[in-house]
Coordinates of N, CA, C and O and ligand atoms in Angstrom, one line a residue:
M1 N 50.1 58.6 27.7 CA 51.5 57.5 28.2 C 52.6 58.0 28.4 O 52.8 59.2 28.1
L2 N 53.3 57.5 29.4 CA 54.5 58.1 29.8 C 55.8 58.2 28.9 O 55.9 57.3 28.3
T3 N 56.5 59.3 29.5 CA 57.6 59.1 28.1 C 58.8 57.9 28.7 O 58.5 57.5 30.0
P4 N 59.5 57.4 28.0 CA 60.1 56.1 28.7 C 61.3 56.7 30.0 O 61.5 56.2 30.3
N5 N 61.7 57.6 29.8 CA 62.6 58.1 31.0 C 61.8 58.8 31.9 O 62.6 59.1 33.2
A6 N 60.4 58.4 32.3 CA 59.8 59.1 33.1 C 59.7 57.8 34.0 O 59.2 58.4 35.5
Y7 N 60.7 56.5 33.9 CA 60.3 55.5 34.7 C 61.5 54.5 34.5 O 61.8 54.7 33.1
R8 N 61.6 53.7 35.9 CA 62.9 52.9 35.1 C 62.9 51.4 34.4 O 63.2 50.8 34.0
R9 N 61.8 51.5 35.2 CA 61.1 50.0 34.6 C 59.5 49.9 35.3 O 58.8 50.4 36.1
Y10 N 58.6 49.1 33.8 CA 57.1 49.1 34.8 C 57.3 47.6 34.1 O 57.5 46.7 33.3
L11 N 56.5 47.0 34.9 CA 56.0 45.4 35.0 C 54.5 45.3 34.6 O 54.0 45.8 35.9
G12 N 54.6 44.9 33.8 CA 52.5 44.2 33.6 C 52.7 43.3 33.9 O 52.8 42.3 33.5
V13 N 51.4 43.0 35.0 CA 50.6 41.7 35.0 C 48.9 41.3 34.4 O 48.5 42.2 34.5
D14 N 49.3 40.5 33.6 CA 47.6 39.8 33.5 C 47.7 37.9 33.4 O 48.6 37.7 32.8
I15 N 46.4 38.2 33.6 CA 46.2 36.2 33.8 C 46.0 35.7 32.0 O 46.1 34.6 32.2
S16 N 45.6 36.7 31.5 CA 45.5 36.2 29.7 C 46.7 36.6 29.2 O 47.5 37.4 28.9
D17 N 47.0 35.3 28.5 CA 48.1 35.4 27.3 C 48.2 36.3 26.1 O 49.3 37.1 25.9
V18 N 46.3 36.3 25.8 CA 46.2 37.1 24.4 C 46.3 38.6 24.9 O 47.0 39.6 24.4
A19 N 46.1 39.0 26.1 CA 46.0 40.4 26.9 C 47.7 40.5 27.1 O 48.0 41.4 26.6
I20 N 48.7 39.8 27.1 CA 49.9 39.8 27.5 C 50.8 40.3 26.3 O 51.5 41.5 25.7
V21 N 50.3 39.0 25.1 CA 50.6 39.7 23.7 C 50.6 40.8 22.9 O 51.1 42.0 22.5
K22 N 48.7 41.7 24.1 CA 48.5 42.5 22.7 C 49.4 44.1 23.7 O 49.5 44.4 23.2
A23 N 49.5 43.8 24.7 CA 50.6 45.1 25.8 C 51.5 44.5 25.3 O 52.8 46.6 24.8
R24 N 52.1 43.9 24.3 CA 53.8 43.8 24.6 C 53.5 44.3 22.5 O 54.8 45.1 22.5
D25 N 53.0 44.0 22.1 CA 52.6 44.7 20.3 C 52.4 46.1 21.0 O 52.9 47.3 19.7
K26 N 51.8 46.8 22.1 CA 51.0 48.3 22.0 C 52.5 49.0 22.6 O 52.5 49.7 21.6
N27 N 53.4 47.9 23.2 CA 54.1 49.1 23.9 C 55.2 48.1 24.4 O 55.2 47.3 25.3
S28 N 56.3 48.1 23.6 CA 57.4 47.0 24.0 C 58.9 47.6 24.0 O 60.1 46.9 23.9
R29 N 58.7 48.6 24.9 CA 59.9 49.1 25.5 C 60.8 48.6 26.2 O 60.2 47.8 26.6
S30 N 61.7 48.9 26.6 CA 63.0 48.1 26.7 C 62.5 47.9 28.2 O 63.0 47.2 29.4
N31 N 62.6 49.1 29.0 CA 62.0 48.9 30.5 C 60.5 48.2 30.9 O 60.4 48.8 32.1
N32 N 59.6 48.3 30.0 CA 58.7 47.0 30.1 C 58.6 45.7 30.1 O 59.2 45.3 29.0
V33 N 58.3 45.2 31.1 CA 58.4 43.9 31.0 C 57.0 43.4 31.5 O 56.1 44.1 32.0
Y34 N 56.3 42.3 30.3 CA 55.1 41.7 31.0 C 55.0 40.4 31.0 O 56.2 39.8 30.5
V35 N 54.3 40.2 32.1 CA 54.4 38.4 33.1 C 52.6 37.6 32.8 O 52.1 38.6 33.0
Q36 N 52.8 36.9 32.7 CA 51.8 36.3 32.3 C 50.9 36.0 33.9 O 52.3 35.1 34.4
G37 N 50.2 36.0 34.4 CA 50.2 35.6 36.4 C 48.7 35.5 36.8 O 48.0 36.9 36.0
D38 N 48.4 35.6 38.2 CA 47.5 35.4 38.4 C 47.8 36.6 39.5 O 48.5 36.3 41.0
I39 N 47.0 37.8 39.7 CA 47.2 38.8 40.8 C 47.1 38.2 42.2 O 47.4 38.8 43.1
R40 N 45.8 37.1 41.9 CA 45.7 36.7 43.8 C 47.2 36.1 44.3 O 47.1 36.4 45.7
T41 N 48.1 35.7 43.5 CA 48.9 35.0 43.8 C 50.2 35.5 43.0 O 51.4 34.9 44.2
F42 N 50.7 36.2 42.6 CA 51.8 36.9 41.7 C 52.4 37.7 42.8 O 52.0 38.3 43.6
N43 N 54.0 36.8 43.1 CA 54.8 37.9 43.5 C 55.6 37.9 42.8 O 56.9 37.8 42.4
P44 N 55.8 40.1 43.1 CA 56.5 40.2 41.6 C 58.3 40.5 43.0 O 58.1 40.1 43.9
S45 N 59.0 40.6 42.2 CA 60.4 40.6 42.5 C 60.4 42.2 42.4 O 60.5 43.1 41.6
G46 N 61.1 42.6 44.2 CA 60.6 44.2 44.3 C 59.7 44.8 44.7 O 58.8 44.4 44.8
T47 N 60.2 46.1 44.9 CA 59.3 46.9 45.5 C 58.7 47.9 44.3 O 59.8 48.6 43.5
F48 N 57.6 48.7 44.5 CA 57.4 49.4 42.9 C 56.8 50.9 43.5 O 56.4 51.2 45.4
D49 N 57.3 51.9 42.6 CA 56.7 53.8 43.3 C 55.3 53.7 43.4 O 54.6 54.5 43.8
L50 N 54.4 53.0 42.1 CA 53.1 52.7 41.9 C 53.2 51.6 41.3 O 53.4 50.5 40.6
I51 N 51.5 50.9 42.0 CA 50.8 49.8 41.3 C 49.6 50.1 40.8 O 48.7 50.8 41.6
L52 N 49.2 50.0 39.4 CA 48.1 50.0 39.6 C 47.4 49.0 39.1 O 47.6 48.1 38.1
F53 N 46.5 49.3 39.7 CA 44.6 48.7 39.2 C 44.3 48.6 38.2 O 43.3 49.6 38.5
G54 N 44.6 48.3 37.2 CA 43.9 49.1 36.0 C 42.6 48.2 35.7 O 42.6 47.0 34.8
D55 N 41.3 48.5 35.8 CA 40.1 47.8 35.5 C 40.5 46.4 35.6 O 40.3 45.2 35.1
S56 N 41.0 46.2 36.4 CA 41.3 44.4 37.1 C 40.3 44.3 38.9 O 39.8 43.3 38.9
L57 N 40.7 44.9 39.7 CA 39.9 44.5 40.8 C 38.9 44.4 41.0 O 38.1 43.3 42.1
Y58 N 37.6 44.9 40.4 CA 36.0 44.6 39.9 C 36.1 43.2 39.9 O 35.2 42.6 39.4
Y59 N 36.6 42.4 39.6 CA 37.0 40.8 38.6 C 36.8 40.4 40.2 O 36.4 39.0 39.9
F60 N 37.1 40.4 41.1 CA 37.3 39.8 42.6 C 36.3 40.2 43.6 O 36.0 41.2 43.4
S61 N 36.1 39.0 44.5 CA 34.6 39.3 45.4 C 35.7 40.2 46.6 O 36.7 40.3 46.3
F62 N 34.3 41.0 47.2 CA 35.2 42.1 48.3 C 36.0 41.9 49.0 O 37.2 42.0 49.2
S63 N 36.5 40.3 49.3 CA 37.0 39.9 50.2 C 38.6 39.4 49.6 O 39.4 39.9 49.9
V64 N 38.3 38.9 48.2 CA 39.4 38.7 47.6 C 40.3 40.0 47.2 O 41.7 40.2 47.4
A65 N 39.5 41.0 46.9 CA 39.9 42.4 46.4 C 40.8 43.0 47.6 O 41.8 43.7 47.4
K66 N 40.6 42.4 48.8 CA 41.3 43.3 50.0 C 42.0 42.4 50.6 O 42.8 43.2 50.6
K67 N 42.3 41.0 50.1 CA 43.6 40.6 50.7 C 44.5 40.9 49.2 O 45.5 41.0 49.5
I68 N 44.2 41.0 48.0 CA 45.0 42.1 47.5 C 45.6 43.1 47.8 O 46.5 43.3 47.2
L69 N 44.7 43.8 48.1 CA 45.4 44.9 48.4 C 46.4 45.1 49.7 O 47.4 45.4 49.4
D70 N 45.9 44.3 50.9 CA 47.1 43.8 51.5 C 48.0 43.5 50.9 O 48.7 44.2 51.6
R71 N 48.1 42.7 50.2 CA 49.2 41.6 49.8 C 50.2 42.6 49.2 O 51.4 42.7 49.4
Y72 N 50.0 43.5 47.9 CA 50.8 44.0 47.6 C 50.8 45.6 48.1 O 51.8 46.4 47.9
S73 N 50.8 46.2 49.5 CA 51.0 47.0 50.1 C 52.2 46.4 50.2 O 53.0 47.6 50.8
S74 N 52.8 45.2 51.0 CA 54.4 45.3 50.7 C 54.9 45.3 49.4 O 56.4 45.4 50.0
Y75 N 54.4 45.5 48.7 CA 55.7 45.5 47.5 C 55.1 47.2 46.8 O 56.0 47.4 45.6
L76 N 54.8 47.9 47.8 CA 55.1 49.5 47.7 C 56.5 49.8 48.5 O 56.2 49.6 49.2
N77 N 56.9 50.7 47.7 CA 58.0 51.4 48.3 C 57.5 52.6 49.2 O 56.5 52.7 49.1
E78 N 58.6 53.0 50.1 CA 58.5 54.2 50.8 C 57.4 55.1 50.2 O 58.2 55.5 49.3
Y79 N 56.6 55.7 50.4 CA 55.9 56.8 49.7 C 55.3 56.3 48.5 O 55.1 57.0 47.5
G80 N 55.4 55.0 48.0 CA 54.8 54.6 46.9 C 53.3 54.5 47.2 O 53.1 54.6 48.0
V81 N 52.5 54.3 46.0 CA 51.0 54.5 46.1 C 50.6 53.6 45.3 O 50.8 52.8 44.4
F82 N 49.0 53.3 45.4 CA 48.3 52.4 44.8 C 47.5 53.5 43.6 O 47.0 54.5 43.8
V83 N 47.4 53.1 42.8 CA 46.1 53.7 41.7 C 45.1 52.4 40.9 O 45.6 51.7 40.7
M84 N 44.2 53.0 41.5 CA 43.1 52.3 40.8 C 42.1 52.6 40.2 O 41.7 54.1 40.0
R85 N 42.0 52.4 38.6 CA 41.5 52.5 37.6 C 40.1 51.9 37.5 O 40.4 50.8 36.9
C86 N 38.9 52.3 37.8 CA 37.5 51.4 37.5 C 36.2 51.9 37.1 O 36.2 52.7 37.5
W87 N 35.8 51.3 36.2 CA 34.5 51.6 35.7 C 33.4 51.5 37.3 O 33.5 50.4 37.8
V88 N 32.6 52.4 37.5 CA 32.1 52.1 38.8 C 30.6 51.7 38.2 O 29.5 52.9 38.5
V89 N 30.0 50.8 37.9 CA 28.8 50.7 37.9 C 27.9 49.6 38.5 O 26.9 49.1 38.5
N90 N 28.5 48.6 39.5 CA 28.1 48.0 40.1 C 27.9 47.9 41.8 O 29.6 48.5 42.4
D91 N 27.4 47.0 43.0 CA 27.6 47.2 44.3 C 28.9 46.4 44.2 O 29.6 47.4 45.5
R92 N 29.6 45.8 43.8 CA 30.9 45.3 44.3 C 31.9 46.6 44.1 O 32.9 46.2 45.3
T93 N 32.1 47.2 43.0 CA 33.1 48.1 43.0 C 32.9 48.9 43.8 O 33.7 49.7 44.4
R94 N 31.2 49.3 43.9 CA 31.2 50.6 44.9 C 31.5 50.1 46.6 O 32.2 51.1 47.6
A95 N 31.3 48.8 47.0 CA 32.1 48.4 47.7 C 33.7 48.5 47.9 O 33.6 48.7 49.1
I96 N 34.3 48.6 47.0 CA 35.7 48.3 46.8 C 36.2 49.7 47.1 O 37.1 49.9 48.0
V97 N 35.4 50.6 46.5 CA 35.8 52.3 46.7 C 35.4 52.6 48.1 O 36.3 53.4 48.7
K98 N 34.5 52.0 48.6 CA 34.1 52.1 49.9 C 35.9 51.6 51.0 O 35.8 52.6 51.6
L99 N 35.8 50.4 51.1 CA 36.7 50.0 51.7 C 38.1 50.8 51.1 O 39.1 50.8 52.4
I100 N 38.7 51.3 50.0 CA 39.4 52.2 49.8 C 39.3 53.1 51.2 O 40.7 53.7 51.4
E101 N 38.3 53.8 50.8 CA 38.2 55.3 51.5 C 38.2 54.7 53.0 O 38.6 55.6 54.0
S102 N 37.9 54.0 53.5 CA 38.0 53.7 54.8 C 39.3 53.2 55.8 O 40.0 53.2 56.6
D103 N 40.1 51.8 54.7 CA 41.2 51.2 54.9 C 42.6 52.1 54.9 O 43.1 51.6 55.4
Y104 N 42.5 53.3 53.7 CA 43.6 53.9 53.3 C 43.3 55.0 53.2 O 42.6 55.7 53.5
D105 N 44.8 55.7 52.9 CA 44.9 57.1 52.7 C 44.7 57.4 51.3 O 45.5 57.3 50.4
V106 N 43.7 58.1 51.3 CA 43.1 58.6 49.7 C 43.8 60.2 49.3 O 43.6 60.7 50.3
T107 N 44.8 60.3 48.2 CA 45.5 61.5 48.1 C 44.8 62.2 47.4 O 45.0 63.3 46.9
E108 N 44.2 61.1 46.2 CA 43.4 61.9 45.3 C 42.6 60.8 44.5 O 42.7 59.7 44.6
K109 N 41.6 61.8 43.7 CA 40.7 60.7 43.6 C 39.6 61.9 42.2 O 39.4 63.1 42.8
Q110 N 39.2 61.5 40.8 CA 38.9 62.0 40.5 C 37.8 61.1 39.4 O 38.3 60.2 39.1
W111 N 36.9 61.3 39.2 CA 35.7 61.0 38.4 C 35.6 61.7 36.9 O 36.1 62.8 36.6
Y112 N 35.5 60.3 36.4 CA 35.3 60.9 34.7 C 33.9 60.4 34.4 O 33.2 59.3 35.0
T113 N 33.2 60.9 33.7 CA 31.8 60.3 33.5 C 31.9 60.0 31.3 O 32.0 61.4 31.0
F114 N 32.0 58.9 30.9 CA 31.7 58.2 29.8 C 30.4 58.3 29.2 O 29.2 58.6 29.8
C115 N 30.6 56.8 28.9 CA 28.8 56.6 29.2 C 28.9 55.8 30.6 O 27.4 56.1 30.8
D116 N 29.6 55.5 31.4 CA 29.1 55.4 32.8 C 30.5 56.0 33.9 O 31.5 56.1 33.0
P117 N 30.3 55.7 34.8 CA 31.1 56.3 35.7 C 32.4 56.0 36.0 O 31.9 54.7 36.0
M118 N 33.4 56.4 35.7 CA 35.0 55.7 35.7 C 35.8 56.1 37.0 O 35.9 58.1 37.1
L119 N 36.5 56.2 37.6 CA 36.8 56.5 39.2 C 38.2 56.3 38.9 O 38.8 55.3 38.3
V120 N 39.7 57.2 39.0 CA 41.0 56.7 39.3 C 41.0 57.7 40.6 O 40.8 58.6 40.9
I121 N 41.7 56.6 41.6 CA 41.9 56.6 43.0 C 42.9 56.5 43.1 O 43.6 55.8 42.8
V122 N 43.9 57.7 43.9 CA 45.8 57.0 44.4 C 44.9 56.8 46.1 O 44.9 58.0 46.7
F123 N 45.6 55.9 46.7 CA 46.0 55.8 47.7 C 46.9 55.1 48.0 O 47.9 54.4 47.3
K124 N 47.1 55.3 49.5 CA 48.8 54.4 50.1 C 47.9 53.8 51.3 O 46.9 53.8 52.1
P125 N 49.0 53.0 52.1 CA 48.3 52.6 53.1 C 48.2 53.5 53.8 O 49.3 54.5 54.7
K126 N 47.3 53.4 55.2 CA 47.6 54.3 56.3 C 48.8 54.4 57.2 O 49.3 55.1 58.1
S127 N 49.2 52.7 57.3 CA 50.6 52.4 58.3 C 51.8 53.0 57.7 O 52.4 53.3 58.6
W128 N 51.5 53.6 56.7 CA 52.8 54.1 56.1 C 53.3 55.7 57.2 O 54.0 55.4 57.5
Q129 N 52.4 56.6 56.9 CA 52.1 58.0 57.4 C 54.1 58.4 57.5 O 54.6 58.4 58.1
G130 N 54.5 57.9 55.8 CA 55.5 58.9 55.5 C 57.0 57.7 56.1 O 57.7 57.8 55.6
Q131 N 56.1 56.7 57.0 CA 57.2 55.9 56.8 C 57.2 54.4 57.0 O 55.6 54.7 57.0
K132 N 58.0 53.3 56.5 CA 57.5 52.2 56.2 C 58.2 51.4 57.5 O 59.3 51.5 58.0
Ligands
SAM201 C1 39.3 45.5 31.7 S1 41.0 44.3 31.7 C2 41.7 45.5 31.6 C3 43.2 45.4 31.1 C4 44.5 46.4 31.4 N1 44.8 46.1 33.0 C5 44.5 47.9 31.4 O1 44.4 48.7 32.6 O2 44.1 48.0 29.9 C6 41.2 43.4 32.8 C7 42.0 42.6 32.2 O3 41.9 41.5 34.1 C8 42.5 40.5 33.5 N2 42.4 39.3 34.9 C9 41.2 39.1 35.1 N3 41.9 37.9 36.4 C10 43.0 38.4 36.5 C11 43.4 37.7 37.7 N4 43.0 36.7 38.6 N5 45.2 38.1 37.5 C12 45.1 39.0 36.5 N6 44.8 39.7 35.0 C13 43.3 39.4 35.9 C14 41.9 40.0 32.0 O4 42.5 38.9 31.8 C15 41.8 41.1 31.5 O5 43.2 41.4 30.5

């Protein structure tokens, strides 16, 4: 867990009101804001240094996941990165990982093995190349 002064603001989005309540109960720091929303259509205010997809992208079809990544690219700051953390247990998730590796610049990739393989992958839009 990050210390409170390691970041200015954290915005957490989930479609489930139950998940939002749980997140608030778990961590109610003043720089954390939780919003109920559908990430397929959610429009955050402002841009971010880091956008994390925590066990969420594999809920969507390959084409929807691609659209989500394309759309959220415009919410990254210059030098901002995506992080995806996911269990890689089916073909759909493997296809999303392949998409990330072909369409984005991967800067870090770490596999973990618990009962199933879990991947943490850090990537950014190729178009950045240091500039937006
Ligand atoms: C496995 S949980 C992960 C929760 C949290 N992101 C984390 O990293 O611990 C998957 C979450 O994705 C949420 N989810 C599913 N479809 C969604 C959507 N269209 N928009 C936003 N959240 C969604 C579910 O409600 C659920 O809370």
